PDB file of C-alpha atoms in Angstrom:
ATOM      1  CA  MET A   1     -21.222 -10.222   2.681  1.00 45.00           C
ATOM      2  CA  ARG A   2     -20.853  -6.833   1.001  1.00 64.00           C
ATOM      3  CA  ILE A   3     -18.318  -4.404   2.305  1.00 70.00           C
ATOM      4  CA  SER A   4     -19.218  -0.724   2.090  1.00 85.00           C
ATOM      5  CA  LEU A   5     -17.213   1.665  -0.019  1.00 81.00           C
ATOM      6  CA  ALA A   6     -16.717   3.875   3.041  1.00 86.00           C
ATOM      7  CA  ARG A   7     -15.144   0.960   4.901  1.00 90.00           C
ATOM      8  CA  ILE A   8     -12.867   0.170   1.964  1.00 89.00           C
ATOM      9  CA  LEU A   9     -11.747   3.812   1.851  1.00 90.00           C
ATOM     10  CA  GLU A  10     -11.007   3.792   5.595  1.00 93.00           C
ATOM     11  CA  GLU A  11      -9.007   0.565   5.206  1.00 93.00           C
ATOM     12  CA  LEU A  12      -7.058   2.104   2.316  1.00 94.00           C
ATOM     13  CA  ARG A  13      -6.260   5.190   4.409  1.00 95.00           C
ATOM     14  CA  GLU A  14      -5.049   2.935   7.213  1.00 96.00           C
ATOM     15  CA  ASP A  15      -2.968   0.936   4.710  1.00 95.00           C
ATOM     16  CA  HIS A  16      -1.337   4.133   3.461  1.00 94.00           C
ATOM     17  CA  ARG A  17      -0.553   5.218   7.028  1.00 96.00           C
ATOM     18  CA  ASN A  18       0.959   1.795   7.767  1.00 94.00           C
ATOM     19  CA  LEU A  19       2.967   1.733   4.548  1.00 92.00           C
ATOM     20  CA  THR A  20       4.302   5.205   5.380  1.00 95.00           C
ATOM     21  CA  ARG A  21       5.325   4.008   8.844  1.00 96.00           C
ATOM     22  CA  LEU A  22       7.115   1.021   7.360  1.00 94.00           C
ATOM     23  CA  LEU A  23       8.957   3.154   4.819  1.00 93.00           C
ATOM     24  CA  ASP A  24       9.994   5.537   7.603  1.00 95.00           C
ATOM     25  CA  LEU A  25      11.194   2.587   9.684  1.00 93.00           C
ATOM     26  CA  LEU A  26      13.119   1.217   6.698  1.00 92.00           C
ATOM     27  CA  GLU A  27      14.717   4.605   6.047  1.00 91.00           C
ATOM     28  CA  ASN A  28      15.680   5.036   9.704  1.00 90.00           C
ATOM     29  CA  GLU A  29      17.113   1.536   9.923  1.00 88.00           C
ATOM     30  CA  CYS A  30      19.243   2.110   6.827  1.00 85.00           C
ATOM     31  CA  ARG A  31      20.342   5.574   7.941  1.00 85.00           C
ATOM     32  CA  GLU A  32      21.362   4.492  11.437  1.00 80.00           C
ATOM     33  CA  VAL A  33      23.563   1.543  10.508  1.00 77.00           C
ATOM     34  CA  PRO A  34      26.881   1.993  12.305  1.00 70.00           C
ATOM     35  CA  GLU A  35      29.987   2.307  10.133  1.00 71.00           C
ATOM     36  CA  GLU A  36      31.148  -1.205  10.907  1.00 72.00           C
ATOM     37  CA  GLY A  37      27.833  -2.657  11.998  1.00 78.00           C
ATOM     38  CA  GLU A  38      25.014  -4.361  10.214  1.00 83.00           C
ATOM     39  CA  PRO A  39      21.388  -3.404   9.887  1.00 83.00           C
ATOM     40  CA  ASP A  40      18.705  -5.485  11.551  1.00 87.00           C
ATOM     41  CA  MET A  41      18.328  -7.933   8.683  1.00 90.00           C
ATOM     42  CA  ASP A  42      15.276  -9.617  10.225  1.00 94.00           C
ATOM     43  CA  LEU A  43      13.519  -6.268  10.410  1.00 92.00           C
ATOM     44  CA  LEU A  44      14.504  -5.374   6.834  1.00 92.00           C
ATOM     45  CA  HIS A  45      13.324  -8.760   5.621  1.00 94.00           C
ATOM     46  CA  ASP A  46       9.978  -8.399   7.387  1.00 95.00           C
ATOM     47  CA  ILE A  47       9.414  -4.913   5.999  1.00 94.00           C
ATOM     48  CA  MET A  48      10.294  -5.924   2.452  1.00 93.00           C
ATOM     49  CA  HIS A  49       8.189  -9.067   2.659  1.00 94.00           C
ATOM     50  CA  TYR A  50       5.185  -7.026   3.756  1.00 93.00           C
ATOM     51  CA  MET A  51       5.823  -4.364   1.107  1.00 90.00           C
ATOM     52  CA  THR A  52       6.023  -6.945  -1.674  1.00 89.00           C
ATOM     53  CA  VAL A  53       3.175  -9.254  -0.627  1.00 92.00           C
ATOM     54  CA  TYR A  54       0.440  -7.241   1.078  1.00 92.00           C
ATOM     55  CA  PRO A  55      -0.115  -4.586  -1.619  1.00 89.00           C
ATOM     56  CA  ASP A  56      -0.728  -7.133  -4.377  1.00 87.00           C
ATOM     57  CA  ALA A  57      -2.783  -9.478  -2.232  1.00 92.00           C
ATOM     58  CA  ILE A  58      -4.992  -6.974  -0.403  1.00 91.00           C
ATOM     59  CA  HIS A  59      -4.346  -3.276  -1.007  1.00 91.00           C
ATOM     60  CA  HIS A  60      -4.347  -2.998  -4.794  1.00 89.00           C
ATOM     61  CA  PRO A  61      -7.495  -5.107  -5.265  1.00 89.00           C
ATOM     62  CA  ARG A  62      -9.280  -2.788  -2.817  1.00 90.00           C
ATOM     63  CA  GLU A  63      -8.073   0.265  -4.720  1.00 87.00           C
ATOM     64  CA  ASP A  64      -9.227  -1.313  -7.963  1.00 85.00           C
ATOM     65  CA  LEU A  65     -12.726  -1.736  -6.456  1.00 85.00           C
ATOM     66  CA  VAL A  66     -12.805   1.961  -5.603  1.00 85.00           C
ATOM     67  CA  TYR A  67     -11.635   2.971  -9.074  1.00 83.00           C
ATOM     68  CA  THR A  68     -14.261   0.744 -10.685  1.00 84.00           C
ATOM     69  CA  ALA A  69     -16.985   2.285  -8.524  1.00 83.00           C
ATOM     70  CA  MET A  70     -15.727   5.763  -9.373  1.00 81.00           C
ATOM     71  CA  ARG A  71     -15.792   5.044 -13.102  1.00 83.00           C
ATOM     72  CA  GLU A  72     -19.347   3.708 -12.801  1.00 85.00           C
ATOM     73  CA  HIS A  73     -20.778   6.407 -10.544  1.00 84.00           C
ATOM     74  CA  CYS A  74     -18.511   9.478 -10.789  1.00 81.00           C
ATOM     75  CA  ALA A  75     -16.791   9.255 -14.150  1.00 80.00           C
ATOM     76  CA  ASP A  76     -15.569  12.852 -13.942  1.00 83.00           C
ATOM     77  CA  LEU A  77     -13.643  12.042 -10.730  1.00 76.00           C
ATOM     78  CA  ALA A  78     -12.175   8.903 -12.260  1.00 75.00           C
ATOM     79  CA  GLU A  79     -10.516  10.680 -15.185  1.00 80.00           C
ATOM     80  CA  GLY A  80      -6.863   9.781 -15.295  1.00 78.00           C
ATOM     81  CA  LEU A  81      -7.255   6.637 -13.191  1.00 77.00           C
ATOM     82  CA  GLY A  82      -7.679   4.205 -16.063  1.00 76.00           C
ATOM     83  CA  HIS A  83      -3.985   3.311 -16.002  1.00 79.00           C
ATOM     84  CA  VAL A  84      -3.882   2.392 -12.294  1.00 78.00           C
ATOM     85  CA  PRO A  85      -5.078  -1.247 -12.552  1.00 74.00           C
ATOM     86  CA  ASP A  86      -2.463  -1.860 -15.258  1.00 78.00           C
ATOM     87  CA  GLU A  87       0.195  -0.286 -13.020  1.00 78.00           C
ATOM     88  CA  HIS A  88      -0.900  -2.518 -10.141  1.00 74.00           C
ATOM     89  CA  ARG A  89      -0.485  -5.589 -12.331  1.00 76.00           C
ATOM     90  CA  GLU A  90       2.918  -4.344 -13.522  1.00 78.00           C
ATOM     91  CA  ILE A  91       4.160  -3.731  -9.998  1.00 70.00           C
TER      92      ILE A  91
END
C-alpha cells in the first residue's frame, strides 16, 4: 500500500503539534514543582520515552521520505536539506 505525500505531510504536522504539546507539558511540570515536592515522575518518564523513541521509529523516517521526494521532484526547494537525514541518524 502506498501512502500519499499529502497524508505524510499531514501526519508530520500532527506529530509537530503533538511534540509541541508534550514539550509544553514537560516545561509546565518542571516549572510547577513545589519547593519541597517532587515532579510527577511517571509523567516525565512517559514524555521522555515518547520523545526518545517515536521520532526515530516513525517521525524521522517520514520526514526523510519527504526530503527524498523533494530532492527528486523539486530540487530547488530541497536546497539545504541534505544534512537532515544525517542529523536524524545522529540524534
